[in-house]
Coordinates of C-alpha atoms in Angstrom, one line a residue:
M1 CA -22.4 30.9 -47.5
S2 CA -20.1 28.8 -50.1
E3 CA -16.7 30.5 -51.5
E4 CA -18.3 31.5 -54.6
T5 CA -20.0 34.2 -52.6
L6 CA -16.6 35.1 -50.4
T7 CA -14.3 37.4 -51.7
I8 CA -10.7 35.9 -51.5
E9 CA -7.4 37.5 -52.0
H10 CA -3.8 36.6 -51.6
F11 CA -1.3 38.2 -49.9
K12 CA 2.5 38.0 -49.2
L13 CA 4.6 39.4 -46.4
P14 CA 8.5 39.7 -46.9
L15 CA 10.7 39.3 -43.8
E16 CA 14.4 39.4 -43.4
N17 CA 16.8 36.6 -45.1
G18 CA 14.4 35.9 -47.9
L19 CA 11.7 34.6 -45.6
Y20 CA 8.1 35.6 -46.0
L21 CA 4.7 35.1 -44.7
E22 CA 2.0 34.5 -47.6
G23 CA -1.8 33.8 -47.0
E24 CA -5.4 35.0 -47.6
V25 CA -8.1 37.1 -46.8
R26 CA -11.6 35.6 -46.9
V27 CA -14.5 38.4 -46.7
P28 CA -18.3 38.0 -47.0
A29 CA -20.5 40.4 -49.1
G30 CA -21.4 43.7 -47.9
A31 CA -19.5 47.0 -47.6
A32 CA -19.4 47.4 -43.9
P33 CA -16.2 46.8 -41.8
K34 CA -16.4 43.4 -40.5
P35 CA -14.5 42.2 -37.0
V36 CA -11.5 40.1 -37.8
I37 CA -10.1 36.8 -37.2
L38 CA -6.5 35.5 -37.5
I39 CA -6.1 31.8 -37.9
S40 CA -3.1 30.3 -37.0
H41 CA -2.5 26.5 -37.6
G42 CA -0.6 24.1 -36.0
F43 CA 3.3 22.9 -35.9
R44 CA 2.9 20.5 -38.3
G45 CA 0.4 22.0 -40.6
H46 CA 0.1 24.6 -43.0
K47 CA -2.7 27.1 -44.0
D48 CA -4.1 24.5 -46.6
W49 CA -3.8 21.5 -44.4
A50 CA -6.7 19.3 -44.1
F51 CA -9.8 21.5 -42.6
W52 CA -8.2 25.0 -42.4
P53 CA -9.6 26.2 -46.1
E54 CA -13.3 24.7 -45.3
V55 CA -12.9 26.3 -41.5
S56 CA -11.7 29.5 -42.9
G57 CA -14.5 30.2 -45.4
R58 CA -17.1 29.0 -43.0
L59 CA -15.6 31.9 -40.5
A60 CA -15.7 34.4 -43.4
G61 CA -19.4 33.5 -44.5
S62 CA -20.5 34.2 -40.8
G63 CA -19.3 37.6 -40.9
F64 CA -15.8 37.9 -40.4
Y65 CA -12.7 39.2 -42.2
T66 CA -10.7 35.9 -41.9
V67 CA -7.2 35.8 -42.2
S68 CA -5.3 32.6 -42.7
F69 CA -1.5 32.4 -43.4
N70 CA 1.7 30.3 -43.1
F71 CA 3.9 30.7 -40.5
S72 CA 7.6 32.0 -41.6
R73 CA 8.9 28.2 -41.2
I74 CA 6.9 26.9 -44.1
A75 CA 8.6 29.6 -46.4
A76 CA 12.2 28.3 -44.7
R77 CA 11.4 24.4 -45.8
N78 CA 11.0 25.7 -49.1
L79 CA 13.4 28.3 -50.1
D80 CA 17.2 27.8 -51.6
G81 CA 20.0 29.4 -49.5
V82 CA 18.2 29.5 -46.0
S83 CA 21.1 27.7 -44.1
P84 CA 20.2 24.7 -41.7
E85 CA 20.4 27.0 -38.5
E86 CA 18.1 29.7 -40.0
A87 CA 15.3 27.2 -40.7
A88 CA 15.5 25.9 -37.3
G89 CA 15.3 29.7 -35.9
A90 CA 12.3 29.8 -37.9
A91 CA 10.6 26.8 -35.9
T92 CA 11.0 28.4 -32.6
L93 CA 7.9 29.8 -30.7
S94 CA 9.6 33.0 -30.4
R95 CA 9.7 33.2 -34.6
E96 CA 6.1 32.3 -34.1
L97 CA 5.3 35.3 -32.0
L98 CA 6.9 37.3 -34.3
D99 CA 5.1 36.5 -37.3
L100 CA 1.9 37.0 -35.3
E101 CA 3.2 40.8 -34.7
Q102 CA 4.1 41.0 -38.2
V103 CA 0.4 39.8 -39.3
L104 CA -1.3 42.3 -36.7
H105 CA 0.8 45.6 -37.5
S106 CA 0.2 44.6 -41.5
L107 CA -3.6 44.6 -40.8
L108 CA -3.5 47.5 -38.3
E109 CA -1.7 49.6 -41.0
G110 CA -4.1 48.7 -43.7
R111 CA -1.4 46.6 -45.8
L112 CA -3.5 43.2 -46.2
P113 CA -5.8 43.0 -49.0
L114 CA -9.5 44.5 -48.5
A115 CA -8.4 46.6 -45.6
G116 CA -11.1 48.9 -45.7
L117 CA -13.5 45.9 -44.5
A118 CA -11.3 45.1 -41.8
D119 CA -12.7 46.5 -38.3
T120 CA -9.6 46.6 -36.6
E121 CA -11.1 47.6 -33.3
R122 CA -12.6 44.0 -33.2
I123 CA -9.6 41.6 -33.8
A124 CA -10.0 37.9 -32.5
V125 CA -7.2 35.3 -33.0
L126 CA -7.9 31.2 -33.4
G127 CA -5.0 28.5 -32.7
H128 CA -4.8 25.2 -33.2
S129 CA -2.3 23.1 -31.4
R130 CA 1.0 24.8 -30.4
A131 CA -0.2 27.7 -32.1
G132 CA -3.1 27.4 -29.6
G133 CA -0.5 28.3 -27.0
S134 CA 1.8 30.7 -29.2
N135 CA -2.1 32.8 -29.3
I136 CA -2.4 32.6 -25.4
L137 CA 1.0 34.5 -25.3
F138 CA 0.1 36.8 -28.3
A139 CA -3.1 37.7 -26.6
A140 CA -1.8 38.1 -23.4
E141 CA 0.9 40.3 -24.7
H142 CA -1.3 42.4 -27.4
P143 CA -4.3 44.3 -26.1
Q144 CA -5.8 44.9 -29.5
V145 CA -7.2 41.2 -29.4
K146 CA -10.3 41.3 -28.0
A147 CA -11.2 37.5 -28.3
L148 CA -9.1 34.5 -28.1
V149 CA -10.2 30.7 -29.3
V150 CA -7.8 28.1 -28.8
W151 CA -8.3 24.5 -30.6
N152 CA -6.6 21.6 -28.6
G153 CA -3.6 24.1 -27.6
G154 CA -1.2 24.2 -25.5
S155 CA 2.6 23.3 -24.8
P156 CA 4.1 20.8 -27.7
P157 CA 5.4 17.5 -27.2
Q158 CA 8.5 17.0 -25.7
P159 CA 11.3 15.0 -27.1
Q160 CA 12.7 12.4 -25.1
Q161 CA 16.0 12.6 -23.5
G162 CA 18.6 10.3 -22.0
E163 CA 20.1 7.0 -22.3
G164 CA 19.1 5.1 -25.2
A165 CA 16.8 8.1 -26.7
P166 CA 17.8 9.3 -30.1
A167 CA 19.9 12.3 -30.2
L168 CA 17.7 15.6 -31.0
T169 CA 17.9 17.3 -34.3
L170 CA 19.0 20.4 -34.9
Q171 CA 15.3 21.8 -35.2
E172 CA 14.5 20.3 -31.8
R173 CA 17.8 21.5 -30.0
T174 CA 16.9 24.9 -31.3
I175 CA 13.3 25.0 -30.2
R176 CA 14.3 23.5 -26.8
E177 CA 16.9 26.4 -26.1
D178 CA 14.3 28.8 -27.2
Q179 CA 12.0 27.6 -24.7
Q180 CA 14.7 27.5 -21.6
R181 CA 15.6 31.0 -22.7
N182 CA 12.0 32.1 -22.1
K183 CA 10.7 29.9 -19.7
E184 CA 8.8 32.6 -17.4
R185 CA 7.4 34.5 -20.6
F186 CA 6.2 31.0 -22.2
N187 CA 4.5 30.1 -19.2
L188 CA 1.1 29.3 -20.7
E189 CA -1.1 29.0 -17.5
K190 CA 0.5 32.3 -16.3
A191 CA -0.2 33.8 -19.4
L192 CA -3.5 32.8 -19.9
G193 CA -4.2 34.3 -16.3
R194 CA -3.2 37.6 -17.7
V195 CA -5.1 37.7 -21.0
P196 CA -7.5 40.6 -21.0
A197 CA -9.3 39.5 -23.8
A198 CA -12.3 37.1 -24.1
A199 CA -11.0 33.5 -24.3
L200 CA -12.7 30.0 -25.4
L201 CA -10.5 27.0 -25.0
I202 CA -11.7 23.8 -27.0
Q203 CA -10.1 20.7 -26.0
G204 CA -11.0 17.3 -27.6
D205 CA -11.5 14.5 -24.8
Q206 CA -9.5 11.9 -26.9
D207 CA -6.3 14.1 -27.3
R208 CA -3.1 13.2 -25.5
E209 CA -2.6 13.1 -21.8
A210 CA -0.7 16.0 -21.3
L211 CA -3.0 18.5 -23.4
L212 CA -5.8 17.0 -21.3
Q213 CA -3.6 17.5 -18.3
Q214 CA -2.8 21.3 -19.3
H215 CA -6.5 22.4 -20.1
A216 CA -6.9 21.2 -16.6
G217 CA -4.6 23.4 -15.3
F218 CA -6.1 26.2 -17.4
R219 CA -9.2 26.0 -15.8
E220 CA -7.8 26.1 -12.5
Q221 CA -5.4 29.0 -13.4
A222 CA -8.0 31.0 -15.2
P223 CA -11.4 30.2 -14.2
H224 CA -12.7 33.3 -15.4
H225 CA -12.5 32.3 -18.9
R226 CA -14.4 29.7 -21.0
Y227 CA -13.8 26.0 -21.5
Q228 CA -15.3 23.5 -23.4
S229 CA -14.7 19.5 -24.3
I230 CA -15.5 17.7 -27.2
R231 CA -16.6 14.1 -26.6
G232 CA -14.8 11.7 -28.8
A233 CA -12.4 14.4 -30.4
D234 CA -8.7 13.6 -31.0
H235 CA -5.9 16.4 -31.9
T236 CA -7.5 17.0 -35.3
F237 CA -11.6 16.8 -34.2
G238 CA -11.3 13.3 -36.4
T239 CA -10.2 14.8 -39.6
V240 CA -7.1 14.0 -41.7
D241 CA -4.8 15.3 -44.5
P242 CA -5.8 15.1 -47.6
Y243 CA -9.2 16.1 -46.3
E244 CA -11.9 14.1 -46.6
G245 CA -14.6 16.4 -45.2
S246 CA -15.8 17.5 -41.6
T247 CA -16.7 15.6 -38.8
S248 CA -19.0 16.1 -36.0
A249 CA -16.4 17.1 -33.7
L250 CA -15.0 19.5 -36.2
N251 CA -18.6 20.9 -36.7
E252 CA -19.0 21.5 -32.9
A253 CA -15.8 23.3 -32.8
V254 CA -16.4 25.6 -35.5
A255 CA -20.4 26.2 -34.3
S256 CA -19.0 26.9 -30.8
T257 CA -16.3 29.0 -32.5
I258 CA -18.6 31.3 -34.2
A259 CA -21.2 31.5 -31.7
F260 CA -18.6 32.7 -29.2
L261 CA -17.2 35.3 -31.3
Q262 CA -20.4 36.7 -32.6
E263 CA -21.2 37.2 -28.9
K264 CA -18.0 38.7 -28.1
L265 CA -17.6 40.7 -31.3
V266 CA -20.4 41.3 -33.3

């Protein structure tokens, strides 16, 4: 199904301190309510990064009410008057979870576009990279989420510290302090074991070693969930930004995601 056969509407959700979340809803034709997918981009990405517009369209074309959005840290980078401390705070995992809550509450309260076409009893979340980790935490804390899909997700890289290492930036210090304050809450392996939703974790076997090790830890800690390794796939499934088109690895991730969500939600 092409973008031309989807209905696409923009939204903007105001937050405190002038921040906001903005995104799009994509819905296929038909009057019946559709199961929902909330899509979360990675830490260095955004809703229009590389493959996301195409993937959002493909998911919507498969029968889902699809919500893609920018986390508030994207607005913080572009707004005048946002202090360096506020911008750093917007980059934390705690802020990412609050943003996800705002999107979920807006959905449940009918404040997103085309709200009548969203079946809020059938909600899935899909996260890539760091947002894969935040989606694990979010699904563990929100029983409204009925299905979870993680793409190459887990703990973010940790800046090097010690003699000879560059000093941490304000953002790096703020993120690290947030992680230290919430060490138990942000334990992804334990959180995944508590997730009541059906979960699929997709991991490229050419990703960075720390994520490969964490994926193995997920399998050990929560063997009741579903796991998939994609041969030859790196962190972005072989794609780049600006986008040059899909790859076999990305196609495999999308196809597996659609099949899983259709099985669990449709």
